[in-house]
Short mmCIF file of C-alpha atoms in Angstrom, two decimals:
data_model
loop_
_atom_site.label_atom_id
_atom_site.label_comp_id
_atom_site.label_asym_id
_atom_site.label_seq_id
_atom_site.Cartn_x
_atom_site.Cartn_y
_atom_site.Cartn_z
CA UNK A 1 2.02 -26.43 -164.71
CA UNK A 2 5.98 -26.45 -164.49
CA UNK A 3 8.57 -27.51 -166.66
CA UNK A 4 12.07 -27.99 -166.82
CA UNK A 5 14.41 -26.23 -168.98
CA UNK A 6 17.63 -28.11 -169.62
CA UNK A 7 20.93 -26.92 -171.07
CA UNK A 8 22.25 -30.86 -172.70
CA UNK A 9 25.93 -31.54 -173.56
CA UNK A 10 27.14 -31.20 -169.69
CA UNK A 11 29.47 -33.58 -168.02
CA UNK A 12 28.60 -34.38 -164.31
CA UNK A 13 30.83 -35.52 -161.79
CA UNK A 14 30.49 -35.91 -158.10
CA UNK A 15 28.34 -38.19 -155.73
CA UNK A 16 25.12 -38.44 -154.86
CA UNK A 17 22.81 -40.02 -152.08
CA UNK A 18 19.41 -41.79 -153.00
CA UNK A 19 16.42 -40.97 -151.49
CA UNK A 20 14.13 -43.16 -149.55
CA UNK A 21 11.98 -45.77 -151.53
CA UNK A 22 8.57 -44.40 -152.52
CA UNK A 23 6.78 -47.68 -153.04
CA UNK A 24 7.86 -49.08 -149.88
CA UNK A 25 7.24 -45.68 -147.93
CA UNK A 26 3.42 -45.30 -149.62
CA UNK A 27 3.14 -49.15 -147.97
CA UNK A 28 4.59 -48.24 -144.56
CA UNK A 29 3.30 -44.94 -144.08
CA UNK A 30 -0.36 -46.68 -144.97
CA UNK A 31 0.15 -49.24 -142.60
CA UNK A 32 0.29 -46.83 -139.64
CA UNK A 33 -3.24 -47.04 -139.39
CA UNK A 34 -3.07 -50.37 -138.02
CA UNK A 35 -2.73 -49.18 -135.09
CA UNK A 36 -3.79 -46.37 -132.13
CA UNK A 37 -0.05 -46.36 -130.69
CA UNK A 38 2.90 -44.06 -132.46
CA UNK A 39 5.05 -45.08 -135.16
CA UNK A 40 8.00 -43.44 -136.49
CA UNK A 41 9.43 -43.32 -139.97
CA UNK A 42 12.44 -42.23 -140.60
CA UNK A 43 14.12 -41.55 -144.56
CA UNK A 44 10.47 -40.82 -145.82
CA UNK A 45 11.28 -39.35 -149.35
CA UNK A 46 10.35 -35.44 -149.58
CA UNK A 47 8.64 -36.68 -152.86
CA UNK A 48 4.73 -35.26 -153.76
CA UNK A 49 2.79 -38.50 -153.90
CA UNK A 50 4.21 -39.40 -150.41
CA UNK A 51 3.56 -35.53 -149.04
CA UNK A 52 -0.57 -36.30 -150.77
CA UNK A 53 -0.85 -39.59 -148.53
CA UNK A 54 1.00 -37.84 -145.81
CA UNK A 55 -1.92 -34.95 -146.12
CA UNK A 56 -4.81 -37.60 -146.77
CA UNK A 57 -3.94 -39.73 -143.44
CA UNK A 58 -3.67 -35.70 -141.79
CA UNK A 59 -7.05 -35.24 -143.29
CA UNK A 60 -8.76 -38.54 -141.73
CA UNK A 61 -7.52 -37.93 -138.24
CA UNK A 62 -4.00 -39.49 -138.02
CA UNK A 63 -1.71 -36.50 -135.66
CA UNK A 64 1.71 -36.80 -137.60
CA UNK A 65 4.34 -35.09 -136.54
CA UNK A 66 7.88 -33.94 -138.32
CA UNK A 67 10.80 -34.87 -136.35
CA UNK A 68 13.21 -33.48 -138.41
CA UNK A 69 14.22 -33.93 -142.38
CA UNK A 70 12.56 -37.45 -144.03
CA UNK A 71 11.61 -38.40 -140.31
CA UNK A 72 7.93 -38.34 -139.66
CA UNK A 73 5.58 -39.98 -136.70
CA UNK A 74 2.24 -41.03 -137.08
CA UNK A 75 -0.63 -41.77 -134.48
CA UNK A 76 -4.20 -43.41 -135.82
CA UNK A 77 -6.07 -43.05 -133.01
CA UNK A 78 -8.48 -40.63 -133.28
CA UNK A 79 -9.66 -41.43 -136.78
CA UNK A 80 -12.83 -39.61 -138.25
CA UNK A 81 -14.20 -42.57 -139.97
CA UNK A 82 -17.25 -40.40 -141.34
CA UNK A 83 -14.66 -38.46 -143.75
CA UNK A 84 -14.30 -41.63 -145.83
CA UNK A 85 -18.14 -40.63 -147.27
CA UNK A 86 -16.90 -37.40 -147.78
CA UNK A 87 -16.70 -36.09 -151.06
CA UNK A 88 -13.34 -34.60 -150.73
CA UNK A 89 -11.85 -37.66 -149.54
CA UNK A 90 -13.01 -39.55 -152.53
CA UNK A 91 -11.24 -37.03 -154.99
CA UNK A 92 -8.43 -37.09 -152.98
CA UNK A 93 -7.83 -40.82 -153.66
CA UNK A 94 -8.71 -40.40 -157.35
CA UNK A 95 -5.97 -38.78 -157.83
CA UNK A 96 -3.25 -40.69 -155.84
CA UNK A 97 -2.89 -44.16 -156.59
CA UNK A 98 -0.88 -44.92 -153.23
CA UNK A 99 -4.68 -44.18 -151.72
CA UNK A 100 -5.41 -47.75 -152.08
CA UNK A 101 -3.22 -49.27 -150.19
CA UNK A 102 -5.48 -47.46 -147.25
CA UNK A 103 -7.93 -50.35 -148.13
CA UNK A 104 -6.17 -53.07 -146.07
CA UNK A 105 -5.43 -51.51 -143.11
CA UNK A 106 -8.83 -50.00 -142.45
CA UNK A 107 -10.93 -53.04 -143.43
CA UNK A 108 -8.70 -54.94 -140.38
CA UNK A 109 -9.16 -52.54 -138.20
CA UNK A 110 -12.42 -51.03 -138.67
CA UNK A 111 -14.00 -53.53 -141.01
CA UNK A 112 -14.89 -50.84 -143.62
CA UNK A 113 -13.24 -49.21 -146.22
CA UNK A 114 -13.90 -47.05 -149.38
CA UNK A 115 -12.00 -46.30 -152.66
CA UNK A 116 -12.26 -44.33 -155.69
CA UNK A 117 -10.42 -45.57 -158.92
CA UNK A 118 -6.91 -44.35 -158.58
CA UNK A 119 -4.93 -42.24 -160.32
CA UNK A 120 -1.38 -42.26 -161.09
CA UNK A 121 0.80 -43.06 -164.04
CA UNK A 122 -0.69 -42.86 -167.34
CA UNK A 123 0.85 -46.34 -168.64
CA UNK A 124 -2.04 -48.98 -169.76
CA UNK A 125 -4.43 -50.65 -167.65
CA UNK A 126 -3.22 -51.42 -163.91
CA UNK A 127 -6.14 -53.48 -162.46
CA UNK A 128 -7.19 -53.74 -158.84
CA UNK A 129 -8.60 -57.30 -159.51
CA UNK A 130 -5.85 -58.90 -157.26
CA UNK A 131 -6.26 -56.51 -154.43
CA UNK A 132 -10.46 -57.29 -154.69
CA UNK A 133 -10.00 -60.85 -154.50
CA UNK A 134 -7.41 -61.23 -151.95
CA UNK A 135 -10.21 -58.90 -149.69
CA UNK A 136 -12.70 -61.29 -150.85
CA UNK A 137 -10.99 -64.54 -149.51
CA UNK A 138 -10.46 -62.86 -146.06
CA UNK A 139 -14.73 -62.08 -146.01
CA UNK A 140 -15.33 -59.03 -147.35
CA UNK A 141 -18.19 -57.81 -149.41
CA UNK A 142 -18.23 -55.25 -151.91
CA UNK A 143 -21.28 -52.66 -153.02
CA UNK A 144 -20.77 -50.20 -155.65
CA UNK A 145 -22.26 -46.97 -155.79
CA UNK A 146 -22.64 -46.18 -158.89
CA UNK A 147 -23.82 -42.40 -158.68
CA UNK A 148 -20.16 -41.38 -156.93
CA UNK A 149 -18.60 -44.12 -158.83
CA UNK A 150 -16.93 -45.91 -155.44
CA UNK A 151 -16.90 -48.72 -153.95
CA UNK A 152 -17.74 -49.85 -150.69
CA UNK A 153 -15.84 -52.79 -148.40
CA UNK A 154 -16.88 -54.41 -146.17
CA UNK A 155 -15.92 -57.21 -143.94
CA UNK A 156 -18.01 -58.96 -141.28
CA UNK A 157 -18.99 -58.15 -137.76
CA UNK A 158 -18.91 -54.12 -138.37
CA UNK A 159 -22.66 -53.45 -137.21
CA UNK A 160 -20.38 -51.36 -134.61
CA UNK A 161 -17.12 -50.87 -136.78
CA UNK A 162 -14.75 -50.39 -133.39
CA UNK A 163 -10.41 -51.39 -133.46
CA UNK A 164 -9.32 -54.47 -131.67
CA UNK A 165 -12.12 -56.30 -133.41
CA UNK A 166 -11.15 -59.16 -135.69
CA UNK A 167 -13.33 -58.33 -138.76
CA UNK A 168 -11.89 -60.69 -141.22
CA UNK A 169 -11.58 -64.06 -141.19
CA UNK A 170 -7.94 -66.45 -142.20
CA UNK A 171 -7.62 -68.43 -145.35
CA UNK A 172 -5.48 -70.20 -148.20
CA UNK A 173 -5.30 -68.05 -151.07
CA UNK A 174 -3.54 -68.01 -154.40
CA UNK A 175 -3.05 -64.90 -155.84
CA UNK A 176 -3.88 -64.34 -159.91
CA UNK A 177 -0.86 -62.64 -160.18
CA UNK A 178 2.57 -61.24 -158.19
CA UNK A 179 1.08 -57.46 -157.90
CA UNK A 180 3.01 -55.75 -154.80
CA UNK A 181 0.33 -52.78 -153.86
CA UNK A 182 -2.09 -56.40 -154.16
CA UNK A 183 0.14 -58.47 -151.52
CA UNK A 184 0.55 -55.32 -149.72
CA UNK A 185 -2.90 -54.54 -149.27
CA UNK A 186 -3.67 -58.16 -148.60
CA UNK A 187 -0.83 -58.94 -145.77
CA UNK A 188 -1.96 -55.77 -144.16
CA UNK A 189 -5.93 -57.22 -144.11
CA UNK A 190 -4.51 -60.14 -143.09
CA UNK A 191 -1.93 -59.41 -140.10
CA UNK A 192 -5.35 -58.63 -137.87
CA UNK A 193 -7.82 -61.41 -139.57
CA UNK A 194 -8.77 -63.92 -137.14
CA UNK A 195 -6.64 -67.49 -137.63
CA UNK A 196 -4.12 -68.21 -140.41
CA UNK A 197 -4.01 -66.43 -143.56
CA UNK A 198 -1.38 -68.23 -146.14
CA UNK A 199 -0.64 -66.42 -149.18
CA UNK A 200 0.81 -68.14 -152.12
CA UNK A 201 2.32 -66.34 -155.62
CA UNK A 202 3.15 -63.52 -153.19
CA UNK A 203 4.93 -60.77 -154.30
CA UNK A 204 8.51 -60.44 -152.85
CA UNK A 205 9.98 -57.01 -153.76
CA UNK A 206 12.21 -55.41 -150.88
CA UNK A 207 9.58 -53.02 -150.52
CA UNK A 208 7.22 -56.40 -149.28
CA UNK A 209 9.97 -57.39 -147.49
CA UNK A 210 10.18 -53.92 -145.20
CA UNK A 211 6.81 -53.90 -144.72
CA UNK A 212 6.58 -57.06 -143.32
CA UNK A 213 9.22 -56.52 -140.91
CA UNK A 214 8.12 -53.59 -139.78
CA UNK A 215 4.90 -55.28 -138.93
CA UNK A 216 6.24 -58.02 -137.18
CA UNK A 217 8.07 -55.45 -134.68
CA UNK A 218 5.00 -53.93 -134.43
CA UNK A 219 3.56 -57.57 -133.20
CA UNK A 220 2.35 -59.00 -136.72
CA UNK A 221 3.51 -62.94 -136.83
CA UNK A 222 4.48 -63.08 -140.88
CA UNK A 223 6.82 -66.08 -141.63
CA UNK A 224 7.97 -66.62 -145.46
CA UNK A 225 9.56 -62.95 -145.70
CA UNK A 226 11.33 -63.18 -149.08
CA UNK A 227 9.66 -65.76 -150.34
CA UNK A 228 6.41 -66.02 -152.70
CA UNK A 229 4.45 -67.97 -149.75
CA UNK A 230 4.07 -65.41 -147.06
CA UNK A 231 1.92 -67.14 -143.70
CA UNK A 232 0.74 -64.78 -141.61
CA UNK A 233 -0.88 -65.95 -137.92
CA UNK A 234 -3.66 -62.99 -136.80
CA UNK A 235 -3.02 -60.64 -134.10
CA UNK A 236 -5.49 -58.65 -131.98
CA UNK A 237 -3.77 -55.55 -131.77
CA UNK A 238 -0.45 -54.23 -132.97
CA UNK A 239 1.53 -51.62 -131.31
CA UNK A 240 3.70 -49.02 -132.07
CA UNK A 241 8.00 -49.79 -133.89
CA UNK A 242 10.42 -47.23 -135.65
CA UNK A 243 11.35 -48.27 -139.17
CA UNK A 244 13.34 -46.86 -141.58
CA UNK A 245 13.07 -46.79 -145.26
CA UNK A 246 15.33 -48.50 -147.99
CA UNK A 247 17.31 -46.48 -150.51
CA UNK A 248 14.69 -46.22 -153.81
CA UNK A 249 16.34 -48.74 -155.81
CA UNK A 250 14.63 -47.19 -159.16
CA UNK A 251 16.47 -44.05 -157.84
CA UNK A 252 19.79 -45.46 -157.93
CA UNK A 253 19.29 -47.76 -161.30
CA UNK A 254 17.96 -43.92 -162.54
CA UNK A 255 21.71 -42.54 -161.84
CA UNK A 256 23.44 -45.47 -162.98
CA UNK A 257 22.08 -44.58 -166.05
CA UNK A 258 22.62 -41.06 -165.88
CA UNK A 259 26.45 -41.31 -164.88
CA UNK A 260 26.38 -43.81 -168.07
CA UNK A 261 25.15 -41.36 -170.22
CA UNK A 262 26.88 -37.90 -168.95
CA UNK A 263 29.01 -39.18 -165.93
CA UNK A 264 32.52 -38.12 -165.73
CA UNK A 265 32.68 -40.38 -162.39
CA UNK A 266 29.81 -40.04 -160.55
CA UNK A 267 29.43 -42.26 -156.98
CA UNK A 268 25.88 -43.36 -155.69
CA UNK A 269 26.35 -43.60 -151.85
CA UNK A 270 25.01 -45.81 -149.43
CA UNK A 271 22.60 -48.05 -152.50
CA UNK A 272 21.78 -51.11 -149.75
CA UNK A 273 23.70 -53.55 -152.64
CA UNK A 274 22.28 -56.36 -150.96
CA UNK A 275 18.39 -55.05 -152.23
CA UNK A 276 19.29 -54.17 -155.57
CA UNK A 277 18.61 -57.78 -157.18
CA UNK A 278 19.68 -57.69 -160.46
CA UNK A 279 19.56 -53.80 -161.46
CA UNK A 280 23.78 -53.80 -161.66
CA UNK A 281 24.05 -56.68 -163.55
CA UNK A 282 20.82 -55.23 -166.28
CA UNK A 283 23.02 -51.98 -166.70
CA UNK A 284 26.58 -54.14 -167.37
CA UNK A 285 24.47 -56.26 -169.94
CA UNK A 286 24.49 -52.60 -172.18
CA UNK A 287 28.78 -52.94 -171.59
CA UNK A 288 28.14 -50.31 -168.41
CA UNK A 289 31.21 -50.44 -165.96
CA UNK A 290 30.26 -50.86 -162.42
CA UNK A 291 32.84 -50.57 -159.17
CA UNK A 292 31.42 -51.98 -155.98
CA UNK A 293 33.32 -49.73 -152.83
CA UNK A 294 31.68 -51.50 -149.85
CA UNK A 295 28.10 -50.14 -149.84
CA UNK A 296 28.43 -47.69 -152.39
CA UNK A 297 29.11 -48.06 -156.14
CA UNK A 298 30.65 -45.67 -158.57
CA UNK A 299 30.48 -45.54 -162.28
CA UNK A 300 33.67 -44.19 -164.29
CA UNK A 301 33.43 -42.22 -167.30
CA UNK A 302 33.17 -44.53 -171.00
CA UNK A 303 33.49 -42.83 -173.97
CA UNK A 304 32.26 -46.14 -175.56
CA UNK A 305 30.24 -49.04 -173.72
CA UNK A 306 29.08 -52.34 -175.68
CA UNK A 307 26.19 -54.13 -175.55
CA UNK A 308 26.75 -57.81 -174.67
CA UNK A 309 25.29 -60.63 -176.78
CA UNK A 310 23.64 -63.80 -175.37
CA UNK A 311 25.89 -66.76 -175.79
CA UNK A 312 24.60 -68.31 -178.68
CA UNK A 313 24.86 -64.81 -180.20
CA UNK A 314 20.92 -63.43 -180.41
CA UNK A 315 20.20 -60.13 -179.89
CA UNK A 316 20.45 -58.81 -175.98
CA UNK A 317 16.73 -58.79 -174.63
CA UNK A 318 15.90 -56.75 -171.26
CA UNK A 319 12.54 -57.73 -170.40
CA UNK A 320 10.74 -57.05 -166.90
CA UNK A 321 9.33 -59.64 -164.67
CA UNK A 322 8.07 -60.03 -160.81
CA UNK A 323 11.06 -59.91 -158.29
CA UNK A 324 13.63 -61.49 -158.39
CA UNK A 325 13.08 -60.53 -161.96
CA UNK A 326 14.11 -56.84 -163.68
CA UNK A 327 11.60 -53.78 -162.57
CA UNK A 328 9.67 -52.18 -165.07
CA UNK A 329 10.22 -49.32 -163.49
CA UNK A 330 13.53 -49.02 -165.00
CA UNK A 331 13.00 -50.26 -168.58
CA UNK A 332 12.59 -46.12 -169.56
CA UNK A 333 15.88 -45.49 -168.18
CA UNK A 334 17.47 -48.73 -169.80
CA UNK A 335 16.40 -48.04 -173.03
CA UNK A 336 17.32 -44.21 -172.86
CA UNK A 337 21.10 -45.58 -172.54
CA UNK A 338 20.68 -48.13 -175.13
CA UNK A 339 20.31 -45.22 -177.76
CA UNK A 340 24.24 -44.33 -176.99
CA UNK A 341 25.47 -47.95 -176.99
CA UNK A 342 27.45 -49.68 -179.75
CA UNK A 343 25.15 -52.54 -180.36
CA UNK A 344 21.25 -53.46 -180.75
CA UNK A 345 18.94 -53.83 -178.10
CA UNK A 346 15.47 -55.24 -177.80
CA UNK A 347 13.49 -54.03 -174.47
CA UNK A 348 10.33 -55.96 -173.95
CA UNK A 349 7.72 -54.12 -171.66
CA UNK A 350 5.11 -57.14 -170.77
CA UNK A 351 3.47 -55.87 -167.44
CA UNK A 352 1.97 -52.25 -169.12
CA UNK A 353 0.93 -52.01 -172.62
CA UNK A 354 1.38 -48.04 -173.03
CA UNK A 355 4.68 -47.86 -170.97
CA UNK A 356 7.13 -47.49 -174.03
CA UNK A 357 4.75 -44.58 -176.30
CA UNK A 358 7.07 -42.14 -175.20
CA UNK A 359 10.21 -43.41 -177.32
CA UNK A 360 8.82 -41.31 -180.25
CA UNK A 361 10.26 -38.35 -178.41
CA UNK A 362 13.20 -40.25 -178.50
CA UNK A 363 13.02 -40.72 -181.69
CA UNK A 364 12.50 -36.92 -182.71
CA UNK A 365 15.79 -36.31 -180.55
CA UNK A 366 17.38 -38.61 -183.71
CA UNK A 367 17.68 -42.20 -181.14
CA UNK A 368 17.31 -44.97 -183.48
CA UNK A 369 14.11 -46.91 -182.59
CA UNK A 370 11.54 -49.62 -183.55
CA UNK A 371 8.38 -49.67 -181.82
CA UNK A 372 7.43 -52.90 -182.96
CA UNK A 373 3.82 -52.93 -180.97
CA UNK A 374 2.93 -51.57 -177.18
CA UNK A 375 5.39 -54.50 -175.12
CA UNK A 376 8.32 -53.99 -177.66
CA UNK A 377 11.07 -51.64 -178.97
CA UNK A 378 14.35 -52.60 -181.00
CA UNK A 379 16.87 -49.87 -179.93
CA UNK A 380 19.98 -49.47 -182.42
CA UNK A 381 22.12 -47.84 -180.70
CA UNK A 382 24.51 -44.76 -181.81
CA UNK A 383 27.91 -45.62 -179.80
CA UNK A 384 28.00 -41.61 -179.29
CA UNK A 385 28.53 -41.15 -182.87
CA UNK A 386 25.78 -39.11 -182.96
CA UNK A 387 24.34 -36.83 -180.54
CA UNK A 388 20.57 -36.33 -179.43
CA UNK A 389 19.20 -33.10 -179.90
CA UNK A 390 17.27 -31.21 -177.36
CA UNK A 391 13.36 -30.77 -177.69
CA UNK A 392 10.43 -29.44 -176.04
CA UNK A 393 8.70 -32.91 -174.72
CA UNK A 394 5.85 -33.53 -172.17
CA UNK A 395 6.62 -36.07 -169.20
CA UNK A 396 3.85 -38.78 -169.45
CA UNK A 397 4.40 -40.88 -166.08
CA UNK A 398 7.30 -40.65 -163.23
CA UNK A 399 9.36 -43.44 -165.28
CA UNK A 400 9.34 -41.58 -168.40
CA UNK A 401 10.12 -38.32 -166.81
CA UNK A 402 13.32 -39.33 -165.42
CA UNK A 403 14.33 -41.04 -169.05
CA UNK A 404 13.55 -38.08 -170.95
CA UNK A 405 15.45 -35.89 -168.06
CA UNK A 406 18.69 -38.25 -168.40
CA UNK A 407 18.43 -38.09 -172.48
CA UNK A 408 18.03 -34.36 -172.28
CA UNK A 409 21.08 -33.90 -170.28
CA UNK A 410 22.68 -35.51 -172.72
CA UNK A 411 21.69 -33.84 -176.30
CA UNK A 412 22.72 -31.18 -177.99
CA UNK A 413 21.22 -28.08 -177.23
CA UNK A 414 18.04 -27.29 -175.12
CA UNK A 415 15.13 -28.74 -174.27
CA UNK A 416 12.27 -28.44 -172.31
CA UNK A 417 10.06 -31.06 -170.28
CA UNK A 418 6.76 -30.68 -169.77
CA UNK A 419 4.13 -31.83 -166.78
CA UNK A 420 6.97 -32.07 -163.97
CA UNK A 421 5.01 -32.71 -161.74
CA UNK A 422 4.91 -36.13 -162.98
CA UNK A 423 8.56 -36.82 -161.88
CA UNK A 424 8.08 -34.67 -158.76
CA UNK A 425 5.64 -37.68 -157.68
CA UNK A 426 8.65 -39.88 -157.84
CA UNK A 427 12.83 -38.22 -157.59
CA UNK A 428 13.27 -35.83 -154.89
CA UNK A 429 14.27 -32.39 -155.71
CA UNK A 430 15.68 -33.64 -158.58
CA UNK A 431 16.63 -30.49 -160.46
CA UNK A 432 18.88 -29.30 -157.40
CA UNK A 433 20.37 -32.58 -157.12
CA UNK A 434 21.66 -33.07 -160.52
CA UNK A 435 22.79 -29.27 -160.84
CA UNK A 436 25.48 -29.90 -157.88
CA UNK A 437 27.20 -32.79 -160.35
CA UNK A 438 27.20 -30.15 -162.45
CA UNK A 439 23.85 -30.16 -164.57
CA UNK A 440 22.04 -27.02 -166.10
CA UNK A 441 18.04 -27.50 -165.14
CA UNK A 442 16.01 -24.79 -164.80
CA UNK A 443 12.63 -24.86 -163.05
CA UNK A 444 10.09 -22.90 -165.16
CA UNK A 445 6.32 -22.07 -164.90
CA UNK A 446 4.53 -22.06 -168.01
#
């Protein structure tokens, strides 16, 4: 196990590039095995749960080949269906919760799939219910075997499980909730399901959005992009496209709040604005100063930045919710600048109910926090008044990680993070990244 050693107090100035998006490459890079013919990839992050699905699809037959840095191509068609009984496959996806998106595209194209509970981020209870029921309405049937603890999909018509056959079958569906791996996994069933799939309370993240463009250049016919109601007309066969990846939005909100914290003028280049939603505007409700310089933004040094009330004077509240709502994904790193804010701050966490337990490391740093229960913490915050103070700390999930990174850079003193390898899943070379603005981190095995 690694950990990072950080030297806190340092001011970093400079600019900085975000990497691809993981979530939307774990949905492209999946969706390659919709087809035999190649398809290319290009700003794949250099992140380690995209090089594990990168390794898995290597391992089940798919010839990928690296064209140069963050540009990969993949060709499915010589798959080994038999190594999805194998035992090592089945670990494999237990421990790499991108492993179900693998679901869709193999039940449409060979009518069978396995999967293994996923791993992943340790943050409360993230159910595959939606995922289940979306494969459901499109035919399949499910067997569990309860001695390997898998389960086993299938759809009809696989006596002979062969591509180019339409397996599953069009439908109306209403999802039980917005989950994007869920409408993922379900447009990518659906896009070779024979007639007209329409599915409403669709997730619409950029990260749906780029997936369903990239299938309709490879011959997919999805109307609805953007929207909650996605229709989706079945294809035969798909062929090969070239796609390239957003910027990780969760990367750049992460920096935001990094150059809020210990910027002395840092710039995040080329941030696609346009797919950001409503990430800027979040980080300017905690009084954080934002210049837009065509498509890249840059955030100035503040000695002091205010958090905003709402206009009949309550409390701010940052709470998540389904696109074009606030991620979760950045509620860590929102709260983590809160602490240094002149004002009060409630952060309500509603989609995981262990997703905040890591503020009592915040707390031990000296942040001024009320866990009020699992969804909910009151953040008071110091207005730089008074410093954190390093710590040894364990990184419980990717989101986490990066918070406890940005509020280590920022105390006084040193401190150590624990179980890396939990933001390695999620920031590219991070360490090397932040020491050219002018951070100390130190890569360490324990």
């Amino acid at each position: 196990m690694e950990s990072f050693i950080i030297e806190g107090g340092r001011l970093l100035k400079g600019t900085i590039t975000p990497q691809g998006a993981k979530n939307e490459a774990l949905q492209v890079i999946s969706a390659t095995l919709l087809t035999s013919d190649k398809v290319r990839i290009k700003n794949v992050p250099d992140i380690l749960d995209v090089k594990n699905l990168i390794q898995l699809l290597k391992d089940m037959g798919v010839r990928v080949v690296q064209n140069g840095v963050n540009d990969y191509t993949f060709q499915a068609d010589n798959l080994n269906l038999d190594y999805l009984q194998d035992d090592e496959f089945i670990r494999k996806c237990a421990s790499l919760r991108g492993s179900v998106l693998l679901i869709g595209p193999l039940l449409a194209r060979f009518g069978k799939a396995v999967i293994a509970e996923p791993g992943g981020d340790k943050i409360g209870r993230r159910r595959l219910d939606t995922h289940f029921l979306g494969f459901k309405y499109l035919g399949a049937t499910f067997s569990h075997d309860e001695v390997r603890n898998v389960f086993n999909i299938e759809a009809p018509n696989t006596q002979h499980p062969t591509p180019n056959t339409q397996h599953l079958r069009g439908t109306r569906m209403l999802l039980d909730e917005a989950s994007v791996t869920g409408t993922a996994n379900i447009i990518m069933a659906a896009v070779l399901a024979k007639g007209t799939t329409t599915i409403y309370n669709a997730a619409c993240e950029p990260y749906i959005q780029q997936l369903c463009k990239m299938l309709n250049a490879m011959g997919a016919r999805i109307d609805g992009i953007a929207s909650n109601l996605l229709t989706i007309e079945g294809v035969t066969t798909l062929g090969g496209t070239e796609h390239t990846i957003l910027p990780d939005m969760i990367e750049v909100g992460s920096f935001i709040g990094l150059a809020a914290m210990v910027g002395n003028g840092i710039t995040i280049k080329n941030v696609s604005l346009e797919n950001l939603g409503i990430i800027p505007d979040a980080f300017q409700r905690l009084g954080i100063k934002i210049k837009v310089k065509g498509d890249d933004i840059f955030i100035p040094r503040q000695p002091h930045y205010a958090v905003e009330s709402f206009i009949d004077g309550t409390i701010m509240t940052l709470a998540d919710a389904p696109w074009p709502g606030l991620t979760p994904d950045l509620l860590s790193v929102l709260l983590v600048v809160a602490t240094q804010a002149r004002g009060t701050v409630l952060i309500h966490q509603k989609m995981f109910e262990s997703r905040l337990f890591f503020v009592d490391k915040l707390i031990d740093m000296g942040a001024q926090i009320i866990l009020c229960d699992p969804h909910r913490a009151v953040i008071v915050g110091h207005d730089r008044k008074i410093q954190l103070r390093g710590r040894r700390m364990t990184s419980p999930d990717i989101r986490a990680g990066i918070a406890l990174l940005i509020a280590a850079l920022s105390a006084n003193g040193t401190s150590r993070i624990a179980n890396i390898a939990q933001i390695d899943r999620g920031y590219e070379n991070i360490e090397a990244r932040l020491n050219a603005l002018g951070a100390k981190i130190t890569r360490v095995n324990d």
